[in-house]
Amino acid sequence: MANFIVKKVAVLGAGVMGAQIAAHLTNAKVPVLLFDLPAKEGPKNGVAMKAIEGLKKLNPAPLGVAQLADYITPANYDDDLAKLKDCDLVIEAIAEKLEWKHDLYKKIAGAIAPHAILASNTSGIPIHKLAGALPGDLAKRFCGVHFFNPPRYMHLVELIPIPSTDAHILDQLEGFLTTTLGKGVVRALDTPNFIANRVGTAGMAFTIAHAEKLDIPFDVVDDLTGARIGRAKSATFRTGDVVGLDTLAHVINTLKTTLPNDPWLPYFDSPPWLKTLIEKGNLGQKTKAGVFKKVGKDILMFDPKSSDYVPSKGKAVPEIDKIFRKKEWGERFKLLRESAHPQAQFLWAMFRDTFHYIAVQLAEIADNARDVDFAMRWGYGNKQGPFEIWQQAGWMQVAQWVAEDIEAGKALTKVPLPAWVTSGPVAEAGGVHTQQGSWSAKESKFKPRSTHPVYARQLFPANVYGSGAQTAADGGTTVHEDEGVRLWTVGDGVLIFSMKSKLNVLGPLQVAGLHQALDLAAADYKALVIYSPGAVDGGPFSAGADLQSMQPMIQEHGLEIVEPEIRKLQSAFMRIKYSPVPVVAAVAGLALGGGCELQLHAAKRVAALESYIGLVEVGVGLIPAGGGLKEAAQQAAIQAAAAGSTNWLDFIKNRFQTIATATVAKSAIEARALGFLQASDTIVFNTYELLYVALEEAKALAACGYRPPLKTLFPVGGRDAISTIKAQLVNMRDGGFISAYDFMLGERVAYAMCGGDIEPGSLVDEEWIMNLEAKGFMDSLRDERTQERIYTMLTTGKPLRN
């Protein structure tokens, strides 16, 4: 496949989706033109300029750092169409009106470069209808490319071709979307709302219908349909608020107007309360009010009966909690189905009708069942797709229950389950997912995974229940495994170190495992990679030191037992830094406290964009003691020397503020700006490619004759820098911005970072700073206020400001 190098992209439409797609492209260093209509007043690019400025204020942040907004170029359709000739990809993301899109296509068709791809980000309009306004040569380079909101965070992109679309266009886009933008691509059929919104919107319609029938309020529905059943915390109605209630109404209406023969058609209509909210302009998160709204610290919920907002406090009943303590879906469904409680009836009915729908519609909406499950996992944040849940619960038993409910008139429609569900290969295999592939109802066979070259970069690609494929948790060859760690390899001469503790916290077992891994790597391998198999599912790199496991040791031996453990941690991290073979940290998710220090000592870091890195010890009344302050001081000295400066405070103050305020980088890009990553470190956008890239970087370092850094002395700011920082802390304390104890912690951080009470410019070694770290840590630990903070964090998960 020929290279597809995207030098520039144009995004047409500076609305919510268009602007955020542009933002994510900029995160990936892809130059972007953001088009919109010329402004009626002020600068003609005013509409796009306002959207770009608004990106800096959104939460969750669409940009890796707010400054990236400056690299999006505003444009308008009157003056700037000629700039399209420089774009390799043009993404249309204007409002969901067919005639508006047609008018725009006619305007831009002659300006698009002959090689460029044109793609629509429509959320549900059939792509063949959109293509009706395109000349034949452009229709060959046209397809749908449906991002999910918010584009930076949602993994799914649906790629939708039409018969005229050249096959190589799809391959090029799939590679770009997967590696450059970090997306999970599902090729969808050109049917209304495609896969995720077709199933998701139908599921939401069924949920609304059953909630109304059983009189279950919005907040209770969300408590029932969120994390408890493996879905995103936003559950049902909060998800509607996030995507926009107007968008929700549109996609529901799309099903109604484009699927006149659908057996579930009576349920594809916006309920009166949704129409009322839209008429009021309460569209959800973007208008700060929708089904829910926040007033001060209170969450209010729209009440359809009074057409007003009321306090939101509804929760699932204890019976539901008891049912979901059962780990197996089959047992859960049995109990839900047998229960007389409306909430249990609601949950079973919701699942039953979703199973019914996807079975009946599979041949029409997707190439195979795997694509349905991936679409629902990646587009809606579900832990498992609906076919996976069905298969895990016992395929034939659930099918029997669904069929019985259809026959009894309990289901929403009397359309029977397709024959393939209960007889033939699927029934014999016990589900739609097998080692041979996933069931295609359209072709009546199990279809294997894509052979697109981009997936060679995913050593352990996304898996579905029943496929039997290995994961990073059990794949490769195990070299050593115990309760705390797994040391393994994929056969390329690089040892991989993975932790097995909850949140990958660093306890005695993990520290001992690190020492063992370093010994083995130096003796038998060309490099060592530190990697968390949970990275692909948003799991942490490491949440830091294991404070929980230290509690029994402290109770038995007293606080003094802690310092030897600190020294062991420091020793392991220093061994990482000075290892004779390169150590590469593959970072994704949380890398906090000791987890941050772990990756700081590696020869190189390969970090996923969604890496949240920080030294947060002051939040529990401690100071970093694993070499984090030492690394900050040493890097500041290096930067000062490069600038020819002896004013070390100028180079340490920003790092001090970051650490003293327990600031956590909200992206790998921000982590680089804060000094937690280096300019030479690699940022990866697709977590499924993280291990592959880390291994390649490790092998490259080894192949280049890697040598560890030389141990050197470096200058520190000493007592003068400490005094200056302390004066700033006094102002913050006296102004009420920090507590008296925060002041003391800040002073301890400054003392260690600046080298203690010595002359400015004094040369120290790393051991000097780490001794100060250990002392400051132990002094803090002995303080009752720190012990209160630790206890509060361990028992509530929330920081205490005392």
Short mmCIF file of C-alpha atoms in Angstrom, two decimals, residues 357-739:
data_model
loop_
_atom_site.label_atom_id
_atom_site.label_comp_id
_atom_site.label_asym_id
_atom_site.label_seq_id
_atom_site.Cartn_x
_atom_site.Cartn_y
_atom_site.Cartn_z
CA TYR A 357 -32.71 -5.99 17.95
CA ILE A 358 -29.06 -6.77 17.17
CA ALA A 359 -29.91 -10.33 16.19
CA VAL A 360 -32.64 -9.26 13.79
CA GLN A 361 -30.68 -6.34 12.32
CA LEU A 362 -27.14 -7.78 12.22
CA ALA A 363 -27.22 -8.64 8.52
CA GLU A 364 -28.33 -5.11 7.65
CA ILE A 365 -26.16 -2.98 9.92
CA ALA A 366 -22.74 -4.65 10.10
CA ASP A 367 -20.36 -6.96 8.31
CA ASN A 368 -20.10 -9.13 11.44
CA ALA A 369 -20.91 -9.29 15.14
CA ARG A 370 -17.40 -8.22 16.17
CA ASP A 371 -17.92 -4.84 14.52
CA VAL A 372 -21.11 -4.32 16.54
CA ASP A 373 -19.33 -5.11 19.80
CA PHE A 374 -16.32 -2.91 18.99
CA ALA A 375 -18.59 -0.05 17.94
CA MET A 376 -20.53 -0.17 21.21
CA ARG A 377 -17.39 -0.52 23.32
CA TRP A 378 -15.42 2.22 21.61
CA GLY A 379 -18.26 4.59 20.79
CA TYR A 380 -20.19 4.38 24.05
CA GLY A 381 -17.49 3.44 26.55
CA ASN A 382 -18.99 0.02 27.32
CA LYS A 383 -16.70 -2.62 28.81
CA GLN A 384 -18.35 -5.32 26.69
CA GLY A 385 -20.43 -5.27 23.56
CA PRO A 386 -23.99 -6.66 23.53
CA PHE A 387 -23.08 -9.83 21.63
CA GLU A 388 -20.22 -10.48 24.06
CA ILE A 389 -22.56 -10.18 27.06
CA TRP A 390 -25.09 -12.46 25.42
CA GLN A 391 -22.46 -15.08 24.63
CA GLN A 392 -20.90 -14.89 28.09
CA ALA A 393 -24.31 -15.31 29.71
CA GLY A 394 -24.93 -18.55 27.81
CA TRP A 395 -25.96 -18.12 24.20
CA MET A 396 -28.71 -20.71 23.94
CA GLN A 397 -30.20 -20.05 27.38
CA VAL A 398 -30.53 -16.31 26.72
CA ALA A 399 -31.89 -17.00 23.24
CA GLN A 400 -34.55 -19.23 24.81
CA TRP A 401 -35.51 -16.52 27.32
CA VAL A 402 -35.75 -13.90 24.58
CA ALA A 403 -37.84 -16.23 22.38
CA GLU A 404 -40.19 -17.01 25.29
CA ASP A 405 -40.70 -13.30 25.97
CA ILE A 406 -41.39 -12.64 22.29
CA GLU A 407 -43.97 -15.41 22.23
CA ALA A 408 -45.56 -14.11 25.47
CA GLY A 409 -45.85 -10.58 24.07
CA LYS A 410 -43.42 -9.11 26.58
CA ALA A 411 -40.91 -7.95 23.96
CA LEU A 412 -41.43 -4.70 22.07
CA THR A 413 -42.15 -6.54 18.82
CA LYS A 414 -43.28 -10.04 17.85
CA VAL A 415 -40.66 -10.48 15.11
CA PRO A 416 -38.99 -13.83 15.81
CA LEU A 417 -35.28 -14.30 16.31
CA PRO A 418 -33.45 -15.20 13.08
CA ALA A 419 -32.93 -18.92 12.50
CA TRP A 420 -29.14 -18.60 12.73
CA VAL A 421 -29.45 -17.68 16.41
CA THR A 422 -30.75 -21.09 17.53
CA SER A 423 -29.55 -23.49 14.84
CA GLY A 424 -26.49 -23.99 12.72
CA PRO A 425 -22.87 -22.84 13.28
CA VAL A 426 -23.61 -20.12 15.86
CA ALA A 427 -25.71 -22.39 18.06
CA GLU A 428 -23.12 -25.17 17.75
CA ALA A 429 -20.28 -22.78 18.67
CA GLY A 430 -22.20 -21.31 21.60
CA GLY A 431 -22.13 -17.78 20.23
CA VAL A 432 -21.12 -15.40 17.47
CA HIS A 433 -17.41 -15.12 18.38
CA THR A 434 -15.04 -18.03 17.78
CA GLN A 435 -11.35 -18.61 17.12
CA GLN A 436 -12.16 -18.67 13.39
CA GLY A 437 -13.78 -15.24 13.49
CA SER A 438 -17.09 -13.54 14.23
CA TRP A 439 -20.43 -14.33 12.67
CA SER A 440 -21.53 -12.51 9.55
CA ALA A 441 -25.29 -12.85 9.19
CA LYS A 442 -24.99 -11.29 5.76
CA GLU A 443 -22.60 -13.97 4.49
CA SER A 444 -23.59 -16.80 6.89
CA LYS A 445 -20.04 -17.52 8.02
CA PHE A 446 -17.49 -16.62 10.69
CA LYS A 447 -15.21 -13.84 9.43
CA PRO A 448 -11.61 -13.35 10.64
CA ARG A 449 -9.97 -10.09 11.68
CA SER A 450 -8.77 -7.46 9.21
CA THR A 451 -5.39 -8.07 7.59
CA HIS A 452 -4.73 -4.33 7.09
CA PRO A 453 -0.96 -3.73 7.59
CA VAL A 454 -1.60 -1.15 10.33
CA TYR A 455 -2.66 -3.93 12.71
CA ALA A 456 0.82 -5.44 12.61
CA ARG A 457 1.64 -2.61 15.02
CA GLN A 458 -0.85 -4.00 17.53
CA LEU A 459 0.87 -6.96 19.18
CA PHE A 460 -2.29 -7.69 21.17
CA PRO A 461 -5.18 -6.08 19.29
CA ALA A 462 -8.63 -5.52 20.73
CA ASN A 463 -10.24 -8.81 21.66
CA VAL A 464 -13.82 -10.07 21.94
CA TYR A 465 -15.14 -12.64 24.38
CA GLY A 466 -15.11 -16.07 22.78
CA SER A 467 -12.33 -15.44 20.26
CA GLY A 468 -9.72 -17.16 22.42
CA ALA A 469 -7.10 -14.60 21.38
CA GLN A 470 -4.24 -13.86 23.76
CA THR A 471 -4.00 -10.52 25.54
CA ALA A 472 -1.01 -8.66 26.92
CA ALA A 473 -1.94 -10.05 30.34
CA ASP A 474 -1.39 -13.66 29.30
CA GLY A 475 0.34 -13.49 25.90
CA GLY A 476 3.99 -13.87 25.04
CA THR A 477 6.35 -16.12 26.97
CA THR A 478 6.53 -15.81 30.75
CA VAL A 479 10.07 -15.69 32.12
CA HIS A 480 9.06 -15.27 35.77
CA GLU A 481 5.78 -14.65 37.54
CA ASP A 482 4.77 -14.25 41.17
CA GLU A 483 2.00 -12.50 43.08
CA GLY A 484 3.44 -9.07 42.41
CA VAL A 485 4.91 -9.03 38.89
CA ARG A 486 5.18 -10.80 35.57
CA LEU A 487 8.41 -10.77 33.55
CA TRP A 488 7.82 -11.82 29.95
CA THR A 489 8.89 -11.45 26.35
CA VAL A 490 7.41 -11.57 22.86
CA GLY A 491 10.53 -13.22 21.50
CA ASP A 492 12.48 -10.21 20.26
CA GLY A 493 15.22 -10.14 22.89
CA VAL A 494 13.55 -7.51 25.08
CA LEU A 495 12.32 -8.30 28.60
CA ILE A 496 8.97 -6.82 29.63
CA PHE A 497 8.18 -5.95 33.25
CA SER A 498 4.49 -5.78 34.24
CA MET A 499 3.01 -5.24 37.69
CA LYS A 500 0.02 -7.21 38.98
CA SER A 501 -1.02 -5.04 41.94
CA LYS A 502 -4.23 -3.03 42.01
CA LEU A 503 -3.64 0.21 40.07
CA ASN A 504 -0.09 -1.13 39.58
CA VAL A 505 0.97 0.38 42.90
CA LEU A 506 4.57 -0.11 44.00
CA GLY A 507 4.85 -2.32 47.05
CA PRO A 508 7.64 -4.57 48.29
CA LEU A 509 6.80 -7.29 45.75
CA GLN A 510 6.94 -4.85 42.86
CA VAL A 511 10.21 -3.26 43.99
CA ALA A 512 11.77 -6.71 44.41
CA GLY A 513 10.45 -7.59 40.96
CA LEU A 514 12.10 -4.52 39.49
CA HIS A 515 15.45 -5.55 40.90
CA GLN A 516 14.97 -9.06 39.49
CA ALA A 517 13.98 -7.68 36.08
CA LEU A 518 17.06 -5.46 35.98
CA ASP A 519 19.28 -8.42 36.85
CA LEU A 520 17.73 -10.60 34.15
CA ALA A 521 17.78 -7.85 31.52
CA ALA A 522 21.46 -7.09 32.11
CA ALA A 523 22.36 -10.78 31.94
CA ASP A 524 20.25 -12.07 29.06
CA TYR A 525 18.40 -9.35 27.15
CA LYS A 526 19.16 -6.36 24.97
CA ALA A 527 16.67 -4.05 26.75
CA LEU A 528 13.87 -3.81 29.33
CA VAL A 529 10.41 -2.33 28.79
CA ILE A 530 8.10 -1.40 31.68
CA TYR A 531 4.52 -1.88 30.48
CA SER A 532 1.03 -2.26 31.91
CA PRO A 533 -1.24 -4.68 29.99
CA GLY A 534 -4.23 -2.67 31.21
CA ALA A 535 -3.12 0.31 29.14
CA VAL A 536 -5.37 -0.66 26.24
CA ASP A 537 -8.44 -0.37 28.47
CA GLY A 538 -7.46 2.93 30.07
CA GLY A 539 -5.76 1.29 33.05
CA PRO A 540 -2.93 3.00 34.94
CA PHE A 541 0.81 2.82 34.41
CA SER A 542 1.21 3.09 38.18
CA ALA A 543 -0.69 5.02 40.84
CA GLY A 544 2.45 5.25 43.01
CA ALA A 545 3.62 3.75 46.27
CA ASP A 546 1.38 1.20 47.97
CA LEU A 547 0.41 3.09 51.12
CA GLN A 548 -2.28 0.53 51.92
CA SER A 549 0.18 -2.36 52.21
CA MET A 550 2.44 -0.29 54.46
CA GLN A 551 -0.21 0.12 57.16
CA PRO A 552 0.17 -3.35 58.77
CA MET A 553 3.96 -3.02 58.70
CA ILE A 554 3.77 0.37 60.38
CA GLN A 555 1.38 -0.90 63.05
CA GLU A 556 3.69 -3.81 63.85
CA HIS A 557 7.10 -2.14 63.61
CA GLY A 558 6.42 1.60 63.83
CA LEU A 559 7.09 4.37 61.32
CA GLU A 560 10.80 3.66 61.17
CA ILE A 561 10.08 0.56 59.06
CA VAL A 562 9.21 2.91 56.17
CA GLU A 563 12.63 4.47 55.53
CA PRO A 564 14.32 1.18 54.50
CA GLU A 565 11.48 0.67 52.00
CA ILE A 566 12.10 4.16 50.62
CA ARG A 567 15.76 3.31 50.18
CA LYS A 568 14.87 0.13 48.30
CA LEU A 569 12.62 2.14 46.00
CA GLN A 570 15.33 4.74 45.41
CA SER A 571 17.83 1.98 44.72
CA ALA A 572 15.56 0.34 42.14
CA PHE A 573 14.94 3.63 40.36
CA MET A 574 18.65 4.47 40.28
CA ARG A 575 19.36 1.04 38.88
CA ILE A 576 16.85 1.77 36.12
CA LYS A 577 18.63 5.02 35.28
CA TYR A 578 22.11 3.48 35.21
CA SER A 579 21.16 0.09 33.79
CA PRO A 580 23.74 -1.18 31.28
CA VAL A 581 20.86 -2.04 28.93
CA PRO A 582 18.27 0.59 28.01
CA VAL A 583 15.06 0.72 30.03
CA VAL A 584 12.02 2.15 28.24
CA ALA A 585 8.85 3.09 30.12
CA ALA A 586 5.62 2.55 28.15
CA VAL A 587 3.34 5.00 29.93
CA ALA A 588 -0.44 5.26 29.67
CA GLY A 589 -3.14 6.36 32.07
CA LEU A 590 -2.20 7.38 35.60
CA ALA A 591 1.49 7.75 36.42
CA LEU A 592 1.35 9.37 39.84
CA GLY A 593 3.85 9.77 42.67
CA GLY A 594 6.15 6.77 42.61
CA GLY A 595 4.69 5.83 39.23
CA CYS A 596 5.82 9.18 37.88
CA GLU A 597 9.27 8.69 39.41
CA LEU A 598 9.50 5.19 37.94
CA GLN A 599 9.15 6.49 34.39
CA LEU A 600 11.34 9.56 35.06
CA HIS A 601 14.35 7.28 35.58
CA ALA A 602 13.98 5.35 32.32
CA ALA A 603 16.35 5.90 29.41
CA LYS A 604 13.32 6.87 27.34
CA ARG A 605 9.60 7.12 27.68
CA VAL A 606 6.95 6.15 25.14
CA ALA A 607 3.75 7.74 26.41
CA ALA A 608 0.17 7.42 25.22
CA LEU A 609 -1.53 10.75 24.61
CA GLU A 610 -3.91 9.95 27.46
CA SER A 611 -1.21 9.82 30.11
CA TYR A 612 -1.89 11.68 33.34
CA ILE A 613 1.44 12.22 35.04
CA GLY A 614 2.35 14.04 38.24
CA LEU A 615 4.10 14.04 41.60
CA VAL A 616 1.10 14.25 43.90
CA GLU A 617 2.56 13.31 47.27
CA VAL A 618 1.75 16.64 48.93
CA GLY A 619 -1.91 15.71 48.49
CA VAL A 620 -1.44 13.11 51.22
CA GLY A 621 0.89 15.26 53.30
CA LEU A 622 4.16 13.78 52.00
CA ILE A 623 6.91 14.89 49.66
CA PRO A 624 8.28 12.85 46.74
CA ALA A 625 11.03 10.52 47.91
CA GLY A 626 11.72 8.25 44.92
CA GLY A 627 14.05 10.64 43.16
CA GLY A 628 11.41 12.89 41.60
CA LEU A 629 12.80 16.02 43.26
CA LYS A 630 16.33 14.93 42.38
CA GLU A 631 15.38 14.57 38.71
CA ALA A 632 13.73 18.01 38.74
CA ALA A 633 16.82 19.60 40.30
CA GLN A 634 19.18 17.88 37.87
CA GLN A 635 17.12 18.82 34.82
CA ALA A 636 16.95 22.43 36.01
CA ALA A 637 20.75 22.46 36.34
CA ILE A 638 21.14 21.08 32.81
CA GLN A 639 18.82 23.73 31.39
CA ALA A 640 20.56 26.51 33.31
CA ALA A 641 23.95 25.36 31.98
CA ALA A 642 22.60 25.23 28.43
CA ALA A 643 21.38 28.82 28.84
CA GLY A 644 24.70 29.94 30.37
CA SER A 645 22.89 31.03 33.54
CA THR A 646 23.76 30.71 37.21
CA ASN A 647 20.30 31.82 38.34
CA TRP A 648 19.12 28.32 39.17
CA LEU A 649 15.88 29.61 40.68
CA ASP A 650 14.67 30.64 37.22
CA PHE A 651 14.89 27.04 36.10
CA ILE A 652 13.56 25.36 39.25
CA LYS A 653 10.58 27.58 40.19
CA ASN A 654 8.10 26.24 37.63
CA ARG A 655 8.99 22.67 38.52
CA PHE A 656 8.64 23.50 42.20
CA GLN A 657 5.19 25.01 41.68
CA THR A 658 4.06 21.96 39.70
CA ILE A 659 5.17 19.58 42.45
CA ALA A 660 4.14 21.70 45.43
CA THR A 661 0.62 22.06 44.04
CA ALA A 662 0.39 18.34 43.09
CA THR A 663 -0.35 19.31 39.49
CA VAL A 664 -1.17 16.38 37.21
CA ALA A 665 -0.59 16.71 33.49
CA LYS A 666 -3.85 16.07 31.64
CA SER A 667 -2.11 14.73 28.54
CA ALA A 668 1.30 13.50 27.48
CA ILE A 669 1.71 16.79 25.63
CA GLU A 670 1.17 18.74 28.85
CA ALA A 671 3.44 16.31 30.72
CA ARG A 672 6.21 17.27 28.33
CA ALA A 673 5.56 20.96 29.02
CA LEU A 674 5.68 20.33 32.79
CA GLY A 675 8.95 18.41 32.60
CA PHE A 676 7.57 14.95 33.35
CA LEU A 677 8.44 13.90 29.79
CA GLN A 678 11.43 15.01 27.71
CA ALA A 679 11.40 16.53 24.25
CA SER A 680 13.04 13.35 22.94
CA ASP A 681 10.30 11.10 24.33
CA THR A 682 7.75 9.58 21.97
CA ILE A 683 4.01 10.22 22.21
CA VAL A 684 1.75 7.47 20.86
CA PHE A 685 -1.92 8.09 20.10
CA ASN A 686 -3.17 4.50 19.96
CA THR A 687 -2.70 2.53 23.18
CA TYR A 688 -2.90 -0.73 21.22
CA GLU A 689 0.36 0.36 19.53
CA LEU A 690 2.08 1.43 22.76
CA LEU A 691 3.90 -1.84 23.44
CA TYR A 692 5.01 -2.22 19.82
CA VAL A 693 6.50 1.28 19.74
CA ALA A 694 8.15 0.89 23.16
CA LEU A 695 9.80 -2.36 22.07
CA GLU A 696 10.98 -0.79 18.81
CA GLU A 697 12.43 2.19 20.70
CA ALA A 698 14.17 -0.14 23.16
CA LYS A 699 15.67 -2.22 20.35
CA ALA A 700 16.79 0.94 18.53
CA LEU A 701 18.60 2.21 21.63
CA ALA A 702 20.30 -1.16 22.03
CA ALA A 703 21.24 -1.30 18.36
CA CYS A 704 22.90 2.10 18.61
CA GLY A 705 25.28 0.88 21.30
CA TYR A 706 23.41 2.28 24.27
CA ARG A 707 25.44 3.45 27.22
CA PRO A 708 23.88 4.72 30.46
CA PRO A 709 24.46 8.34 31.48
CA LEU A 710 27.62 9.21 33.39
CA LYS A 711 27.18 10.13 37.04
CA THR A 712 28.05 13.78 37.53
CA LEU A 713 27.81 16.54 40.10
CA PHE A 714 25.40 19.38 39.40
CA PRO A 715 24.79 22.84 40.92
CA VAL A 716 21.75 23.66 43.06
CA GLY A 717 20.08 26.86 44.22
CA GLY A 718 20.88 26.36 47.90
CA ARG A 719 19.69 28.55 50.76
CA ASP A 720 19.08 31.66 48.61
CA ALA A 721 16.63 29.85 46.33
CA ILE A 722 14.92 28.28 49.35
CA SER A 723 14.49 31.71 50.98
CA THR A 724 12.94 33.18 47.83
CA ILE A 725 10.50 30.29 47.44
CA LYS A 726 9.67 30.44 51.15
CA ALA A 727 8.78 34.13 50.84
CA GLN A 728 6.33 33.30 48.08
CA LEU A 729 4.84 30.54 50.22
CA VAL A 730 4.38 33.00 53.10
CA ASN A 731 2.34 35.26 50.82
CA MET A 732 0.19 32.34 49.70
CA ARG A 733 -0.34 31.18 53.29
CA ASP A 734 -1.14 34.66 54.59
CA GLY A 735 -3.47 35.23 51.66
CA GLY A 736 -5.42 32.09 52.55
CA PHE A 737 -4.47 30.22 49.36
CA ILE A 738 -2.73 27.40 51.23
CA SER A 739 -2.93 26.04 54.77
#
